[in-house]
């Protein structure tokens, strides 16, 4: 999503902390997740969060209601500001009011002030051999094989989950992902755009 920040200086420090804190909660709850989008790209290509990125991205396959409530509760108990975005209409792969996105920020002064850095968890749905999700007003999909298995990689002294087929996934989404593109637009340039 579009946030008016860059992951540099204090924002970078906060982004790294937020990423590790959320990954630890997901790991503790035994929820499968993976680094996503620009976060995955930066960690894989440059072993860093991309300074021109403006948020942190994770993904997970849709959780059952109890597990989702457990996650939201754990995040809030840990002091995070959590916003669960739902679908506003039915799609081929989900129904109205199904979960779409979990937005997480640190909160300060008893929740009165939200942190500048947002971590977004995209909720994905498997239909046949594809996984679907929505970003803004755009529906995306990729072959589910990219999410079927994950592996752990070390980044910034913590082990994060990534798709087992990371390089193939990045090639599918970005084409020549090894060449930095600061002007990449996820609403136009992503090969996961639903056709």
Coordinates of C-alpha atoms in Angstrom, one line a residue:
X1 CA 0.0 0.0 0.0
X2 CA 1.1 3.6 -0.3
X3 CA 2.6 5.2 2.8
X4 CA 4.5 8.4 2.7
X5 CA 7.7 7.1 4.3
X6 CA 10.9 5.3 3.3
X7 CA 12.5 2.5 5.3
X8 CA 15.6 4.5 6.3
X9 CA 16.9 5.8 9.6
X10 CA 14.5 5.5 12.5
X11 CA 11.8 4.0 10.1
X12 CA 14.2 1.2 9.2
X13 CA 15.0 0.5 12.8
X14 CA 11.3 0.4 13.6
X15 CA 10.5 -1.8 10.5
X16 CA 13.2 -4.4 11.5
X17 CA 11.9 -4.5 15.0
X18 CA 8.2 -4.7 13.9
X19 CA 9.1 -7.5 11.4
X20 CA 10.9 -9.6 14.1
X21 CA 8.2 -9.0 16.7
X22 CA 5.4 -10.1 14.4
X23 CA 7.3 -13.1 13.1
X24 CA 8.0 -14.3 16.6
X25 CA 4.2 -14.1 17.4
X26 CA 3.4 -16.0 14.2
X27 CA 6.0 -18.6 15.0
X28 CA 4.8 -19.0 18.6
X29 CA 1.3 -19.6 17.4
X30 CA 2.5 -22.0 14.8
X31 CA 1.0 -20.0 11.9
X32 CA 2.6 -20.5 8.6
X33 CA 3.6 -17.2 7.0
X34 CA 6.3 -15.9 4.6
X35 CA 8.0 -12.7 3.7
X36 CA 6.2 -11.1 0.8
X37 CA 6.6 -8.5 -2.0
X38 CA 9.3 -5.9 -1.5
X39 CA 10.3 -7.3 1.9
X40 CA 11.1 -10.7 0.4
X41 CA 12.8 -9.1 -2.6
X42 CA 15.0 -6.9 -0.5
X43 CA 16.0 -9.7 1.9
X44 CA 16.7 -12.1 -0.9
X45 CA 18.5 -9.8 -3.3
X46 CA 20.3 -7.4 -0.9
X47 CA 20.0 -8.9 2.6
X48 CA 18.2 -5.7 3.7
X49 CA 14.8 -4.0 3.6
X50 CA 14.7 -1.8 0.6
X51 CA 15.2 1.8 1.6
X52 CA 12.7 3.0 -1.1
X53 CA 10.0 0.6 0.2
X54 CA 7.4 2.1 2.5
X55 CA 6.1 -0.8 4.5
X56 CA 6.8 -4.4 5.5
X57 CA 4.9 -7.3 3.9
X58 CA 4.1 -10.8 5.0
X59 CA 1.5 -13.3 3.7
X60 CA -0.3 -16.3 4.9
X61 CA -3.0 -18.6 3.7
X62 CA -6.5 -17.9 5.1
X63 CA -6.8 -19.0 8.8
X64 CA -9.9 -20.6 10.3
X65 CA -11.8 -18.2 12.5
X66 CA -10.4 -19.4 15.8
X67 CA -6.8 -19.2 14.7
X68 CA -7.4 -15.7 13.3
X69 CA -9.0 -14.5 16.5
X70 CA -6.1 -16.0 18.4
X71 CA -3.6 -14.1 16.2
X72 CA -5.5 -10.8 16.5
X73 CA -5.7 -11.2 20.3
X74 CA -2.0 -12.0 20.6
X75 CA -1.1 -9.0 18.5
X76 CA -3.2 -6.7 20.6
X77 CA -2.0 -8.1 23.9
X78 CA 1.5 -7.4 22.7
X79 CA 0.6 -3.7 22.3
X80 CA 0.2 -3.5 18.6
X81 CA -2.5 -1.5 16.8
X82 CA -4.3 -4.0 14.6
X83 CA -6.7 -3.4 11.8
X84 CA -8.4 -6.3 10.0
X85 CA -9.6 -5.4 6.5
X86 CA -12.4 -7.5 5.1
X87 CA -13.7 -8.1 1.6
X88 CA -16.6 -5.8 0.8
X89 CA -18.1 -8.0 -1.9
X90 CA -18.0 -11.6 -3.1
X91 CA -15.2 -12.8 -5.4
X92 CA -14.7 -16.1 -7.1
X93 CA -12.2 -17.1 -4.4
X94 CA -13.9 -15.6 -1.3
X95 CA -17.0 -14.2 0.2
X96 CA -18.0 -10.8 1.5
X97 CA -16.6 -10.2 5.0
X98 CA -13.8 -12.8 4.6
X99 CA -10.4 -11.5 5.8
X100 CA -8.3 -9.6 3.2
X101 CA -5.5 -7.8 5.0
X102 CA -4.1 -7.4 8.5
X103 CA -2.5 -4.1 9.1
X104 CA -0.2 -3.9 12.1
X105 CA 1.6 -0.9 13.7
X106 CA 3.3 -0.2 16.9
X107 CA 1.3 2.0 19.2
X108 CA 2.5 4.6 21.7
X109 CA 0.9 6.5 24.5
X110 CA -1.6 3.8 25.3
X111 CA -2.6 3.4 21.7
X112 CA -3.2 7.1 21.1
X113 CA -0.3 7.4 18.6
X114 CA 0.4 4.9 15.9
X115 CA 3.8 4.1 14.6
X116 CA 4.9 5.4 11.2
X117 CA 5.8 1.9 9.8
X118 CA 3.0 -0.5 8.8
X119 CA 3.4 -4.2 8.5
X120 CA 0.8 -5.7 6.2
X121 CA -0.2 -9.4 6.2
X122 CA -1.9 -10.4 3.0
X123 CA -4.5 -13.1 3.4
X124 CA -4.5 -15.5 0.5
X125 CA -7.0 -18.0 -0.7
X126 CA -6.3 -21.3 -2.6
X127 CA -8.7 -22.2 -5.4
X128 CA -7.6 -25.0 -7.6
X129 CA -3.9 -24.6 -8.4
X130 CA -3.9 -20.8 -7.7
X131 CA -3.7 -18.5 -4.7
X132 CA -5.6 -15.3 -4.8
X133 CA -5.5 -12.0 -2.9
X134 CA -6.4 -8.4 -3.3
X135 CA -4.3 -5.3 -2.9
X136 CA -6.1 -2.0 -3.1
X137 CA -8.7 -2.6 -5.9
X138 CA -6.6 -5.1 -7.7
X139 CA -7.0 -8.9 -7.6
X140 CA -3.8 -10.9 -7.9
X141 CA -3.0 -14.6 -8.3
X142 CA 0.0 -16.8 -8.6
X143 CA 0.4 -20.6 -8.8
X144 CA -0.2 -22.1 -5.4
X145 CA 3.0 -24.1 -5.7
X146 CA 4.9 -21.0 -4.6
X147 CA 3.2 -21.1 -1.2
X148 CA 2.9 -24.9 -0.7
X149 CA 6.2 -25.1 1.2
X150 CA 8.3 -22.6 3.0
X151 CA 11.9 -22.7 4.3
X152 CA 13.7 -20.6 6.9
X153 CA 16.4 -18.1 6.1
X154 CA 18.4 -15.9 8.5
X155 CA 18.0 -12.2 8.2
X156 CA 19.0 -9.7 10.8
X157 CA 19.7 -12.4 13.4
X158 CA 16.3 -14.1 13.1
X159 CA 15.0 -17.0 11.0
X160 CA 12.1 -16.0 8.8
X161 CA 9.9 -18.1 6.6
X162 CA 10.1 -17.6 2.8
X163 CA 8.7 -19.6 -0.1
X164 CA 10.8 -22.7 -0.7
X165 CA 10.8 -21.7 -4.4
X166 CA 11.9 -18.1 -3.6
X167 CA 13.9 -17.4 -6.8
X168 CA 11.2 -18.9 -9.0
X169 CA 8.5 -16.9 -7.2
X170 CA 10.4 -13.6 -7.5
X171 CA 11.0 -14.3 -11.2
X172 CA 7.2 -15.0 -11.6
X173 CA 6.3 -11.8 -9.9
X174 CA 9.0 -9.4 -10.9
X175 CA 10.7 -10.8 -14.0
X176 CA 14.4 -9.7 -13.7
X177 CA 14.2 -9.3 -9.9
X178 CA 18.0 -9.1 -9.6
X179 CA 18.0 -5.7 -11.1
X180 CA 16.7 -3.0 -8.7
X181 CA 13.7 -1.0 -9.9
X182 CA 12.9 1.9 -7.5
X183 CA 9.9 2.9 -9.6
X184 CA 8.2 -0.5 -9.5
X185 CA 4.4 -0.2 -9.3
X186 CA 2.6 -3.2 -7.7
X187 CA -0.6 -2.1 -9.3
X188 CA 0.8 -2.2 -12.9
X189 CA 4.1 -4.1 -13.0
X190 CA 3.3 -7.2 -11.0
X191 CA 3.0 -10.4 -13.1
X192 CA 0.5 -11.6 -10.5
X193 CA -2.2 -9.2 -11.8
X194 CA -5.3 -11.3 -12.5
X195 CA -6.0 -11.5 -16.2

